[in-house]
Amino acid sequence: MRQLIVRRLAQTIPMLFFVSVVCFAMIKLAPGDPVLSFVTPNMHADDIERIRHNLGLDKPAYIQYFIWLGELVQGNFGYSLVNHQPVLDQILERLPATAGLMGSAIALAVLLAVPLGLIAGANRNRWVDKLVNLIAYIGISVPLFWLAILLMYLFAIKLHLLPSMGMRTIGVESAVDVLKHGILPCTVLAFGFLATYVRYIRSSTIGQLKEEYVQIQYAFGSKKSTILFRHVLKHVLLPVITLLGMSMGDLVAGAIVTETVFSWPGIGSLGMTAVRGMDYPVIMGITLFSSLMLIIGNMAADILYSFVDPRIKLKG
């Protein structure tokens, strides 16, 4: 197991290098100029060029990349072009908000998807199954930003039940206040994954109910709920774990949209601000950090897979 983890982590280096090259090239090919964030209408052209020179933006793109890469190897993620703060400090400062949102959304999606998928699969083509399928289709079809705006309008503006934006009410230091602010973003982010998980679990349940061990349990007089939640569940968990690893990329993308709509102070909203300002050190830092999270998430899914089913042996 330890050798596998070390080997997987070693494989992340070339992958992160490739991601950094592609991301840097896309930033340089994109229209826009980060220096425009500093200029004022009456600023002289020489002053603008001096700012560009001081930031190193007058050098060829490949030299800028290798300068950035050289600093990164020494553990320096660079400084923001906009606010001049260390990139790593900004990421670490916002990481708890993003991790809390993503973790709670995944937990909520799995906790809802497992019983819904099992019940739908066990009641195939009945009204319960059709209702769950309808919810799943809505979840797949509805864009996250549209759902976020709809829930914000309903629960925050019309009913005044929940706050619409931010992570805290100004002047209030309370865990309950943070929880109330997190309900809408967490629900929106979880709903996007709930539909996919339900469909996979439903299909897996239908397949498992045809297996011989299920028929034997029926022959011994076991209750349907006992068969579902004691015997079928552990087999259904395998595709769920696979989905968790595969959906890490969508989770990061969904978190960016959700944080932006709800002004949630996480890494996603930081990334959107950096994109608008062409703040490439921040964009590069967030991209590498997100890529590393995806790789670690997939590796964790592989390891968890072997714990759920010990018959599966991990190989590099």
PDB file of C-alpha atoms in Angstrom:
ATOM      1  CA  MET A   1       0.000   0.000   0.000  1.00  0.00           C
ATOM      2  CA  ARG A   2       2.770   2.439   0.948  1.00  0.00           C
ATOM      3  CA  GLN A   3       4.640   1.709  -2.286  1.00  0.00           C
ATOM      4  CA  LEU A   4       1.456   2.347  -4.257  1.00  0.00           C
ATOM      5  CA  ILE A   5       0.917   5.732  -2.603  1.00  0.00           C
ATOM      6  CA  VAL A   6       4.538   6.764  -3.181  1.00  0.00           C
ATOM      7  CA  ARG A   7       4.351   5.612  -6.820  1.00  0.00           C
ATOM      8  CA  ARG A   8       1.073   7.487  -7.400  1.00  0.00           C
ATOM      9  CA  LEU A   9       2.456  10.665  -5.832  1.00  0.00           C
ATOM     10  CA  ALA A  10       5.561  10.388  -8.031  1.00  0.00           C
ATOM     11  CA  GLN A  11       3.306  10.142 -11.079  1.00  0.00           C
ATOM     12  CA  THR A  12       1.680  13.450 -10.150  1.00  0.00           C
ATOM     13  CA  ILE A  13       4.854  15.417 -10.956  1.00  0.00           C
ATOM     14  CA  PRO A  14       4.756  14.981 -14.773  1.00  0.00           C
ATOM     15  CA  MET A  15       0.982  15.373 -14.723  1.00  0.00           C
ATOM     16  CA  LEU A  16       1.183  18.663 -12.830  1.00  0.00           C
ATOM     17  CA  PHE A  17       3.965  19.842 -15.171  1.00  0.00           C
ATOM     18  CA  PHE A  18       1.768  19.131 -18.204  1.00  0.00           C
ATOM     19  CA  VAL A  19      -1.200  20.894 -16.584  1.00  0.00           C
ATOM     20  CA  SER A  20       0.936  23.935 -15.761  1.00  0.00           C
ATOM     21  CA  VAL A  21       2.240  24.214 -19.350  1.00  0.00           C
ATOM     22  CA  VAL A  22      -1.255  23.997 -20.852  1.00  0.00           C
ATOM     23  CA  CYS A  23      -2.726  26.422 -18.309  1.00  0.00           C
ATOM     24  CA  PHE A  24       0.078  28.968 -18.764  1.00  0.00           C
ATOM     25  CA  ALA A  25      -0.216  28.776 -22.564  1.00  0.00           C
ATOM     26  CA  MET A  26      -3.991  29.320 -22.391  1.00  0.00           C
ATOM     27  CA  ILE A  27      -3.534  32.341 -20.122  1.00  0.00           C
ATOM     28  CA  LYS A  28      -1.039  33.896 -22.509  1.00  0.00           C
ATOM     29  CA  LEU A  29      -3.225  33.184 -25.557  1.00  0.00           C
ATOM     30  CA  ALA A  30      -6.308  34.674 -23.900  1.00  0.00           C
ATOM     31  CA  PRO A  31      -7.195  38.297 -24.671  1.00  0.00           C
ATOM     32  CA  GLY A  32      -6.593  40.890 -21.961  1.00  0.00           C
ATOM     33  CA  ASP A  33      -3.698  42.547 -20.164  1.00  0.00           C
ATOM     34  CA  PRO A  34      -3.167  42.358 -16.367  1.00  0.00           C
ATOM     35  CA  VAL A  35      -1.410  45.727 -16.445  1.00  0.00           C
ATOM     36  CA  LEU A  36      -4.744  47.357 -17.304  1.00  0.00           C
ATOM     37  CA  SER A  37      -5.756  46.637 -13.693  1.00  0.00           C
ATOM     38  CA  PHE A  38      -3.242  49.268 -12.518  1.00  0.00           C
ATOM     39  CA  VAL A  39      -3.582  52.002 -15.117  1.00  0.00           C
ATOM     40  CA  THR A  40      -5.619  55.155 -14.746  1.00  0.00           C
ATOM     41  CA  PRO A  41      -6.858  57.320 -17.627  1.00  0.00           C
ATOM     42  CA  ASN A  42      -4.191  60.001 -17.015  1.00  0.00           C
ATOM     43  CA  MET A  43      -1.261  57.597 -16.579  1.00  0.00           C
ATOM     44  CA  HIS A  44       1.654  58.153 -18.971  1.00  0.00           C
ATOM     45  CA  ALA A  45       2.663  55.385 -21.391  1.00  0.00           C
ATOM     46  CA  ASP A  46       6.176  55.265 -19.876  1.00  0.00           C
ATOM     47  CA  ASP A  47       4.707  54.572 -16.438  1.00  0.00           C
ATOM     48  CA  ILE A  48       2.620  51.731 -17.881  1.00  0.00           C
ATOM     49  CA  GLU A  49       5.681  50.196 -19.514  1.00  0.00           C
ATOM     50  CA  ARG A  50       7.626  50.535 -16.248  1.00  0.00           C
ATOM     51  CA  ILE A  51       4.899  48.607 -14.414  1.00  0.00           C
ATOM     52  CA  ARG A  52       4.976  45.957 -17.137  1.00  0.00           C
ATOM     53  CA  HIS A  53       8.779  45.699 -16.827  1.00  0.00           C
ATOM     54  CA  ASN A  54       8.696  45.489 -13.018  1.00  0.00           C
ATOM     55  CA  LEU A  55       6.200  42.631 -13.206  1.00  0.00           C
ATOM     56  CA  GLY A  56       8.297  40.819 -15.811  1.00  0.00           C
ATOM     57  CA  LEU A  57       5.452  40.903 -18.322  1.00  0.00           C
ATOM     58  CA  ASP A  58       7.663  42.389 -21.047  1.00  0.00           C
ATOM     59  CA  LYS A  59       9.661  39.156 -21.283  1.00  0.00           C
ATOM     60  CA  PRO A  60       8.792  36.355 -23.734  1.00  0.00           C
ATOM     61  CA  ALA A  61       6.103  33.978 -22.481  1.00  0.00           C
ATOM     62  CA  TYR A  62       8.394  30.952 -22.172  1.00  0.00           C
ATOM     63  CA  ILE A  63      10.857  32.930 -20.025  1.00  0.00           C
ATOM     64  CA  GLN A  64       7.984  34.063 -17.797  1.00  0.00           C
ATOM     65  CA  TYR A  65       6.947  30.432 -17.451  1.00  0.00           C
ATOM     66  CA  PHE A  66      10.407  29.184 -16.474  1.00  0.00           C
ATOM     67  CA  ILE A  67      10.803  32.037 -13.984  1.00  0.00           C
ATOM     68  CA  TRP A  68       7.472  31.037 -12.432  1.00  0.00           C
ATOM     69  CA  LEU A  69       8.447  27.344 -12.491  1.00  0.00           C
ATOM     70  CA  GLY A  70      11.817  28.070 -10.872  1.00  0.00           C
ATOM     71  CA  GLU A  71      10.119  29.905  -8.015  1.00  0.00           C
ATOM     72  CA  LEU A  72       7.568  27.089  -7.656  1.00  0.00           C
ATOM     73  CA  VAL A  73      10.294  24.452  -7.287  1.00  0.00           C
ATOM     74  CA  GLN A  74      11.605  26.480  -4.332  1.00  0.00           C
ATOM     75  CA  GLY A  75       8.144  26.445  -2.759  1.00  0.00           C
ATOM     76  CA  ASN A  76       7.205  29.964  -3.840  1.00  0.00           C
ATOM     77  CA  PHE A  77       3.848  30.146  -5.619  1.00  0.00           C
ATOM     78  CA  GLY A  78       4.482  33.798  -6.442  1.00  0.00           C
ATOM     79  CA  TYR A  79       2.594  36.959  -5.669  1.00  0.00           C
ATOM     80  CA  SER A  80      -0.712  38.222  -6.978  1.00  0.00           C
ATOM     81  CA  LEU A  81      -0.377  40.850  -9.688  1.00  0.00           C
ATOM     82  CA  VAL A  82      -3.475  42.605  -8.354  1.00  0.00           C
ATOM     83  CA  ASN A  83      -3.132  42.736  -4.551  1.00  0.00           C
ATOM     84  CA  HIS A  84       0.569  41.681  -4.294  1.00  0.00           C
ATOM     85  CA  GLN A  85      -0.187  39.102  -1.595  1.00  0.00           C
ATOM     86  CA  PRO A  86       1.456  35.628  -1.614  1.00  0.00           C
ATOM     87  CA  VAL A  87      -0.594  33.220  -3.722  1.00  0.00           C
ATOM     88  CA  LEU A  88      -0.122  30.279  -1.357  1.00  0.00           C
ATOM     89  CA  ASP A  89      -1.334  32.326   1.624  1.00  0.00           C
ATOM     90  CA  GLN A  90      -4.491  33.306  -0.276  1.00  0.00           C
ATOM     91  CA  ILE A  91      -5.198  29.694  -1.243  1.00  0.00           C
ATOM     92  CA  LEU A  92      -4.628  28.368   2.289  1.00  0.00           C
ATOM     93  CA  GLU A  93      -6.760  31.154   3.739  1.00  0.00           C
ATOM     94  CA  ARG A  94      -9.724  30.198   1.548  1.00  0.00           C
ATOM     95  CA  LEU A  95      -9.183  26.423   1.606  1.00  0.00           C
ATOM     96  CA  PRO A  96     -11.297  25.723   4.752  1.00  0.00           C
ATOM     97  CA  ALA A  97     -14.352  27.407   3.190  1.00  0.00           C
ATOM     98  CA  THR A  98     -14.053  25.395  -0.029  1.00  0.00           C
ATOM     99  CA  ALA A  99     -13.243  22.116   1.740  1.00  0.00           C
ATOM    100  CA  GLY A 100     -16.217  22.562   4.063  1.00  0.00           C
ATOM    101  CA  LEU A 101     -18.573  23.298   1.181  1.00  0.00           C
ATOM    102  CA  MET A 102     -17.344  20.431  -1.007  1.00  0.00           C
ATOM    103  CA  GLY A 103     -17.214  17.910   1.848  1.00  0.00           C
ATOM    104  CA  SER A 104     -20.708  18.706   3.105  1.00  0.00           C
ATOM    105  CA  ALA A 105     -22.114  18.653  -0.448  1.00  0.00           C
ATOM    106  CA  ILE A 106     -20.609  15.233  -1.213  1.00  0.00           C
ATOM    107  CA  ALA A 107     -21.777  13.841   2.136  1.00  0.00           C
ATOM    108  CA  LEU A 108     -25.295  15.155   1.552  1.00  0.00           C
ATOM    109  CA  ALA A 109     -25.392  13.790  -2.015  1.00  0.00           C
ATOM    110  CA  VAL A 110     -24.242  10.308  -0.948  1.00  0.00           C
ATOM    111  CA  LEU A 111     -26.526  10.155   2.101  1.00  0.00           C
ATOM    112  CA  LEU A 112     -29.534  10.952  -0.084  1.00  0.00           C
ATOM    113  CA  ALA A 113     -28.495   9.034  -3.194  1.00  0.00           C
ATOM    114  CA  VAL A 114     -27.859   5.655  -1.529  1.00  0.00           C
ATOM    115  CA  PRO A 115     -31.373   5.106  -0.058  1.00  0.00           C
ATOM    116  CA  LEU A 116     -33.077   6.751  -3.063  1.00  0.00           C
ATOM    117  CA  GLY A 117     -31.147   4.598  -5.550  1.00  0.00           C
ATOM    118  CA  LEU A 118     -31.744   1.413  -3.553  1.00  0.00           C
ATOM    119  CA  ILE A 119     -35.475   2.073  -3.182  1.00  0.00           C
ATOM    120  CA  ALA A 120     -35.851   3.037  -6.860  1.00  0.00           C
ATOM    121  CA  GLY A 121     -33.982  -0.070  -8.013  1.00  0.00           C
ATOM    122  CA  ALA A 122     -36.037  -2.333  -5.749  1.00  0.00           C
ATOM    123  CA  ASN A 123     -39.287  -0.813  -7.045  1.00  0.00           C
ATOM    124  CA  ARG A 124     -38.428  -0.743 -10.735  1.00  0.00           C
ATOM    125  CA  ASN A 125     -41.071   0.874 -12.973  1.00  0.00           C
ATOM    126  CA  ARG A 126     -43.314   1.663  -9.997  1.00  0.00           C
ATOM    127  CA  TRP A 127     -44.356   5.175  -8.992  1.00  0.00           C
ATOM    128  CA  VAL A 128     -41.490   5.477  -6.491  1.00  0.00           C
ATOM    129  CA  ASP A 129     -38.988   4.599  -9.200  1.00  0.00           C
ATOM    130  CA  LYS A 130     -40.554   7.076 -11.633  1.00  0.00           C
ATOM    131  CA  LEU A 131     -40.528   9.854  -9.013  1.00  0.00           C
ATOM    132  CA  VAL A 132     -36.836   9.274  -8.194  1.00  0.00           C
ATOM    133  CA  ASN A 133     -36.023   9.147 -11.914  1.00  0.00           C
ATOM    134  CA  LEU A 134     -37.840  12.444 -12.413  1.00  0.00           C
ATOM    135  CA  ILE A 135     -35.759  14.051  -9.666  1.00  0.00           C
ATOM    136  CA  ALA A 136     -32.606  12.611 -11.232  1.00  0.00           C
ATOM    137  CA  TYR A 137     -33.473  13.942 -14.689  1.00  0.00           C
ATOM    138  CA  ILE A 138     -34.152  17.390 -13.235  1.00  0.00           C
ATOM    139  CA  GLY A 139     -30.811  17.280 -11.455  1.00  0.00           C
ATOM    140  CA  ILE A 140     -28.982  16.395 -14.666  1.00  0.00           C
ATOM    141  CA  SER A 141     -30.846  18.919 -16.823  1.00  0.00           C
ATOM    142  CA  VAL A 142     -30.891  22.000 -14.589  1.00  0.00           C
ATOM    143  CA  PRO A 143     -27.736  24.184 -14.659  1.00  0.00           C
ATOM    144  CA  LEU A 144     -26.261  24.812 -11.220  1.00  0.00           C
ATOM    145  CA  PHE A 145     -26.239  28.597 -11.570  1.00  0.00           C
ATOM    146  CA  TRP A 146     -29.956  28.610 -12.528  1.00  0.00           C
ATOM    147  CA  LEU A 147     -30.849  26.399  -9.559  1.00  0.00           C
ATOM    148  CA  ALA A 148     -28.766  28.637  -7.281  1.00  0.00           C
ATOM    149  CA  ILE A 149     -30.564  31.784  -8.445  1.00  0.00           C
ATOM    150  CA  LEU A 150     -33.954  30.068  -8.102  1.00  0.00           C
ATOM    151  CA  LEU A 151     -33.313  28.893  -4.521  1.00  0.00           C
ATOM    152  CA  MET A 152     -31.805  32.245  -3.595  1.00  0.00           C
ATOM    153  CA  TYR A 153     -34.907  34.058  -4.878  1.00  0.00           C
ATOM    154  CA  LEU A 154     -37.290  31.650  -3.122  1.00  0.00           C
ATOM    155  CA  PHE A 155     -35.674  31.119   0.292  1.00  0.00           C
ATOM    156  CA  ALA A 156     -33.716  34.356   0.738  1.00  0.00           C
ATOM    157  CA  ILE A 157     -35.689  37.068  -1.061  1.00  0.00           C
ATOM    158  CA  LYS A 158     -39.314  35.883  -0.923  1.00  0.00           C
ATOM    159  CA  LEU A 159     -39.455  33.800   2.281  1.00  0.00           C
ATOM    160  CA  HIS A 160     -36.541  35.436   4.186  1.00  0.00           C
ATOM    161  CA  LEU A 161     -35.623  32.061   5.685  1.00  0.00           C
ATOM    162  CA  LEU A 162     -31.951  31.889   4.729  1.00  0.00           C
ATOM    163  CA  PRO A 163     -29.180  34.376   3.911  1.00  0.00           C
ATOM    164  CA  SER A 164     -28.470  34.783   0.234  1.00  0.00           C
ATOM    165  CA  MET A 165     -24.738  35.509   0.121  1.00  0.00           C
ATOM    166  CA  GLY A 166     -21.477  35.233   1.986  1.00  0.00           C
ATOM    167  CA  MET A 167     -20.337  32.889   4.727  1.00  0.00           C
ATOM    168  CA  ARG A 168     -21.094  35.042   7.786  1.00  0.00           C
ATOM    169  CA  THR A 169     -23.326  37.894   8.811  1.00  0.00           C
ATOM    170  CA  ILE A 170     -21.218  40.972   9.518  1.00  0.00           C
ATOM    171  CA  GLY A 171     -20.651  41.326  13.265  1.00  0.00           C
ATOM    172  CA  VAL A 172     -21.940  37.825  14.062  1.00  0.00           C
ATOM    173  CA  GLU A 173     -19.510  35.089  15.168  1.00  0.00           C
ATOM    174  CA  SER A 174     -21.647  31.972  15.429  1.00  0.00           C
ATOM    175  CA  ALA A 175     -21.474  28.434  14.066  1.00  0.00           C
ATOM    176  CA  VAL A 176     -25.234  28.510  13.552  1.00  0.00           C
ATOM    177  CA  ASP A 177     -24.867  31.609  11.394  1.00  0.00           C
ATOM    178  CA  VAL A 178     -22.220  29.877   9.234  1.00  0.00           C
ATOM    179  CA  LEU A 179     -24.467  26.819   8.969  1.00  0.00           C
ATOM    180  CA  LYS A 180     -27.416  28.920   7.794  1.00  0.00           C
ATOM    181  CA  HIS A 181     -25.235  30.614   5.162  1.00  0.00           C
ATOM    182  CA  GLY A 182     -24.025  27.226   3.951  1.00  0.00           C
ATOM    183  CA  ILE A 183     -27.411  25.547   3.458  1.00  0.00           C
ATOM    184  CA  LEU A 184     -28.188  26.990   0.023  1.00  0.00           C
ATOM    185  CA  PRO A 185     -24.684  26.595  -1.528  1.00  0.00           C
ATOM    186  CA  CYS A 186     -24.382  23.067  -0.122  1.00  0.00           C
ATOM    187  CA  THR A 187     -27.825  22.079  -1.424  1.00  0.00           C
ATOM    188  CA  VAL A 188     -27.119  23.440  -4.903  1.00  0.00           C
ATOM    189  CA  LEU A 189     -23.736  21.727  -5.167  1.00  0.00           C
ATOM    190  CA  ALA A 190     -25.075  18.426  -3.808  1.00  0.00           C
ATOM    191  CA  PHE A 191     -28.084  18.402  -6.152  1.00  0.00           C
ATOM    192  CA  GLY A 192     -25.837  18.319  -9.218  1.00  0.00           C
ATOM    193  CA  PHE A 193     -24.185  15.091  -8.034  1.00  0.00           C
ATOM    194  CA  LEU A 194     -27.255  13.542  -6.446  1.00  0.00           C
ATOM    195  CA  ALA A 195     -28.812  12.812  -9.833  1.00  0.00           C
ATOM    196  CA  THR A 196     -25.751  11.004 -11.188  1.00  0.00           C
ATOM    197  CA  TYR A 197     -25.272   8.953  -8.038  1.00  0.00           C
ATOM    198  CA  VAL A 198     -28.941   7.948  -7.880  1.00  0.00           C
ATOM    199  CA  ARG A 199     -28.919   6.696 -11.469  1.00  0.00           C
ATOM    200  CA  TYR A 200     -25.780   4.605 -10.947  1.00  0.00           C
ATOM    201  CA  ILE A 201     -27.008   3.147  -7.651  1.00  0.00           C
ATOM    202  CA  ARG A 202     -30.410   2.357  -9.145  1.00  0.00           C
ATOM    203  CA  SER A 203     -28.835   0.506 -12.092  1.00  0.00           C
ATOM    204  CA  SER A 204     -26.440  -1.338  -9.798  1.00  0.00           C
ATOM    205  CA  THR A 205     -29.292  -2.327  -7.458  1.00  0.00           C
ATOM    206  CA  ILE A 206     -31.356  -3.733 -10.332  1.00  0.00           C
ATOM    207  CA  GLY A 207     -28.383  -5.831 -11.389  1.00  0.00           C
ATOM    208  CA  GLN A 208     -27.653  -7.051  -7.857  1.00  0.00           C
ATOM    209  CA  LEU A 209     -31.269  -8.100  -7.245  1.00  0.00           C
ATOM    210  CA  LYS A 210     -30.879 -10.658 -10.044  1.00  0.00           C
ATOM    211  CA  GLU A 211     -27.870 -12.277  -8.370  1.00  0.00           C
ATOM    212  CA  GLU A 212     -28.067 -15.720  -6.830  1.00  0.00           C
ATOM    213  CA  TYR A 213     -27.233 -14.610  -3.272  1.00  0.00           C
ATOM    214  CA  VAL A 214     -30.310 -12.349  -3.257  1.00  0.00           C
ATOM    215  CA  GLN A 215     -32.576 -15.191  -4.380  1.00  0.00           C
ATOM    216  CA  ILE A 216     -31.148 -17.354  -1.596  1.00  0.00           C
ATOM    217  CA  GLN A 217     -31.951 -14.664   0.964  1.00  0.00           C
ATOM    218  CA  TYR A 218     -35.524 -14.483  -0.352  1.00  0.00           C
ATOM    219  CA  ALA A 219     -35.740 -18.298  -0.101  1.00  0.00           C
ATOM    220  CA  PHE A 220     -34.708 -18.107   3.571  1.00  0.00           C
ATOM    221  CA  GLY A 221     -37.501 -15.604   4.186  1.00  0.00           C
ATOM    222  CA  SER A 222     -35.402 -12.469   4.680  1.00  0.00           C
ATOM    223  CA  LYS A 223     -37.220  -9.161   4.512  1.00  0.00           C
ATOM    224  CA  LYS A 224     -36.787  -6.998   1.422  1.00  0.00           C
ATOM    225  CA  SER A 225     -35.386  -4.094   3.462  1.00  0.00           C
ATOM    226  CA  THR A 226     -32.879  -6.431   5.151  1.00  0.00           C
ATOM    227  CA  ILE A 227     -31.688  -7.750   1.793  1.00  0.00           C
ATOM    228  CA  LEU A 228     -31.381  -4.242   0.398  1.00  0.00           C
ATOM    229  CA  PHE A 229     -29.574  -2.498   3.219  1.00  0.00           C
ATOM    230  CA  ARG A 230     -27.540  -5.423   4.586  1.00  0.00           C
ATOM    231  CA  HIS A 231     -26.539  -7.449   1.526  1.00  0.00           C
ATOM    232  CA  VAL A 232     -27.090  -5.383  -1.633  1.00  0.00           C
ATOM    233  CA  LEU A 233     -25.764  -2.152  -0.129  1.00  0.00           C
ATOM    234  CA  LYS A 234     -22.147  -3.315   0.231  1.00  0.00           C
ATOM    235  CA  HIS A 235     -22.060  -4.323  -3.440  1.00  0.00           C
ATOM    236  CA  VAL A 236     -23.647  -1.028  -4.492  1.00  0.00           C
ATOM    237  CA  LEU A 237     -21.021   0.973  -2.605  1.00  0.00           C
ATOM    238  CA  LEU A 238     -18.326  -0.042  -5.096  1.00  0.00           C
ATOM    239  CA  PRO A 239     -19.635   2.039  -8.041  1.00  0.00           C
ATOM    240  CA  VAL A 240     -20.335   4.896  -5.598  1.00  0.00           C
ATOM    241  CA  ILE A 241     -16.676   4.972  -4.577  1.00  0.00           C
ATOM    242  CA  THR A 242     -15.646   4.904  -8.225  1.00  0.00           C
ATOM    243  CA  LEU A 243     -18.022   7.787  -8.912  1.00  0.00           C
ATOM    244  CA  LEU A 244     -16.600   9.787  -6.030  1.00  0.00           C
ATOM    245  CA  GLY A 245     -13.139   9.615  -7.571  1.00  0.00           C
ATOM    246  CA  MET A 246     -14.388  10.354 -11.093  1.00  0.00           C
ATOM    247  CA  SER A 247     -16.564  13.267  -9.998  1.00  0.00           C
ATOM    248  CA  MET A 248     -13.796  15.237  -8.273  1.00  0.00           C
ATOM    249  CA  GLY A 249     -13.267  17.326 -11.424  1.00  0.00           C
ATOM    250  CA  ASP A 250     -16.974  18.139 -11.695  1.00  0.00           C
ATOM    251  CA  LEU A 251     -17.022  18.870  -7.978  1.00  0.00           C
ATOM    252  CA  VAL A 252     -14.287  21.493  -8.321  1.00  0.00           C
ATOM    253  CA  ALA A 253     -16.044  23.047 -11.341  1.00  0.00           C
ATOM    254  CA  GLY A 254     -19.374  23.039  -9.499  1.00  0.00           C
ATOM    255  CA  ALA A 255     -17.776  24.630  -6.446  1.00  0.00           C
ATOM    256  CA  ILE A 256     -16.428  27.478  -8.609  1.00  0.00           C
ATOM    257  CA  VAL A 257     -19.919  28.223  -9.977  1.00  0.00           C
ATOM    258  CA  THR A 258     -21.619  27.867  -6.590  1.00  0.00           C
ATOM    259  CA  GLU A 259     -19.081  29.997  -4.728  1.00  0.00           C
ATOM    260  CA  THR A 260     -19.310  32.719  -7.360  1.00  0.00           C
ATOM    261  CA  VAL A 261     -23.128  32.895  -7.275  1.00  0.00           C
ATOM    262  CA  PHE A 262     -23.343  32.861  -3.461  1.00  0.00           C
ATOM    263  CA  SER A 263     -20.199  34.985  -2.880  1.00  0.00           C
ATOM    264  CA  TRP A 264     -18.809  32.121  -0.817  1.00  0.00           C
ATOM    265  CA  PRO A 265     -15.237  33.086   0.200  1.00  0.00           C
ATOM    266  CA  GLY A 266     -13.539  29.961  -1.147  1.00  0.00           C
ATOM    267  CA  ILE A 267     -10.913  29.097  -3.722  1.00  0.00           C
ATOM    268  CA  GLY A 268     -13.473  29.090  -6.531  1.00  0.00           C
ATOM    269  CA  SER A 269     -14.496  32.711  -6.077  1.00  0.00           C
ATOM    270  CA  LEU A 270     -10.803  33.624  -5.716  1.00  0.00           C
ATOM    271  CA  GLY A 271     -10.142  31.928  -9.060  1.00  0.00           C
ATOM    272  CA  MET A 272     -12.962  33.790 -10.805  1.00  0.00           C
ATOM    273  CA  THR A 273     -11.619  37.115  -9.510  1.00  0.00           C
ATOM    274  CA  ALA A 274      -8.145  36.148 -10.729  1.00  0.00           C
ATOM    275  CA  VAL A 275      -9.459  35.247 -14.205  1.00  0.00           C
ATOM    276  CA  ARG A 276     -11.225  38.605 -14.541  1.00  0.00           C
ATOM    277  CA  GLY A 277      -7.992  40.410 -13.587  1.00  0.00           C
ATOM    278  CA  MET A 278      -5.713  38.143 -15.694  1.00  0.00           C
ATOM    279  CA  ASP A 279      -3.842  37.493 -12.436  1.00  0.00           C
ATOM    280  CA  TYR A 280      -1.867  34.551 -13.815  1.00  0.00           C
ATOM    281  CA  PRO A 281       0.161  33.647 -10.647  1.00  0.00           C
ATOM    282  CA  VAL A 282      -3.121  33.141  -8.754  1.00  0.00           C
ATOM    283  CA  ILE A 283      -4.695  31.250 -11.668  1.00  0.00           C
ATOM    284  CA  MET A 284      -1.661  28.970 -11.935  1.00  0.00           C
ATOM    285  CA  GLY A 285      -1.586  28.363  -8.189  1.00  0.00           C
ATOM    286  CA  ILE A 286      -5.271  27.463  -8.035  1.00  0.00           C
ATOM    287  CA  THR A 287      -5.007  25.242 -11.125  1.00  0.00           C
ATOM    288  CA  LEU A 288      -2.113  23.255  -9.702  1.00  0.00           C
ATOM    289  CA  PHE A 289      -3.788  23.009  -6.314  1.00  0.00           C
ATOM    290  CA  SER A 290      -7.055  21.802  -7.883  1.00  0.00           C
ATOM    291  CA  SER A 291      -5.208  19.269 -10.047  1.00  0.00           C
ATOM    292  CA  LEU A 292      -3.412  17.923  -6.988  1.00  0.00           C
ATOM    293  CA  MET A 293      -6.759  17.588  -5.188  1.00  0.00           C
ATOM    294  CA  LEU A 294      -8.178  15.634  -8.133  1.00  0.00           C
ATOM    295  CA  ILE A 295      -5.229  13.243  -8.187  1.00  0.00           C
ATOM    296  CA  ILE A 296      -5.334  12.688  -4.426  1.00  0.00           C
ATOM    297  CA  GLY A 297      -9.107  12.223  -4.574  1.00  0.00           C
ATOM    298  CA  ASN A 298      -8.819   9.511  -7.213  1.00  0.00           C
ATOM    299  CA  MET A 299      -6.027   7.828  -5.271  1.00  0.00           C
ATOM    300  CA  ALA A 300      -8.123   7.884  -2.095  1.00  0.00           C
ATOM    301  CA  ALA A 301     -11.018   6.326  -4.020  1.00  0.00           C
ATOM    302  CA  ASP A 302      -8.762   3.488  -5.209  1.00  0.00           C
ATOM    303  CA  ILE A 303      -7.558   2.815  -1.668  1.00  0.00           C
ATOM    304  CA  LEU A 304     -11.085   2.942  -0.244  1.00  0.00           C
ATOM    305  CA  TYR A 305     -12.191   0.578  -3.001  1.00  0.00           C
ATOM    306  CA  SER A 306      -9.819  -2.095  -1.703  1.00  0.00           C
ATOM    307  CA  PHE A 307     -11.142  -1.687   1.858  1.00  0.00           C
ATOM    308  CA  VAL A 308     -14.767  -2.102   0.801  1.00  0.00           C
ATOM    309  CA  ASP A 309     -13.943  -5.197  -1.267  1.00  0.00           C
ATOM    310  CA  PRO A 310     -10.736  -6.890   0.022  1.00  0.00           C
ATOM    311  CA  ARG A 311     -10.814  -9.246  -2.988  1.00  0.00           C
ATOM    312  CA  ILE A 312      -9.607  -6.317  -5.096  1.00  0.00           C
ATOM    313  CA  LYS A 313      -5.841  -5.944  -5.023  1.00  0.00           C
ATOM    314  CA  LEU A 314      -4.346  -2.598  -5.840  1.00  0.00           C
ATOM    315  CA  LYS A 315      -1.710  -2.543  -8.519  1.00  0.00           C
ATOM    316  CA  GLY A 316       0.285   0.371  -9.841  1.00  0.00           C
TER     317      GLY A 316
END
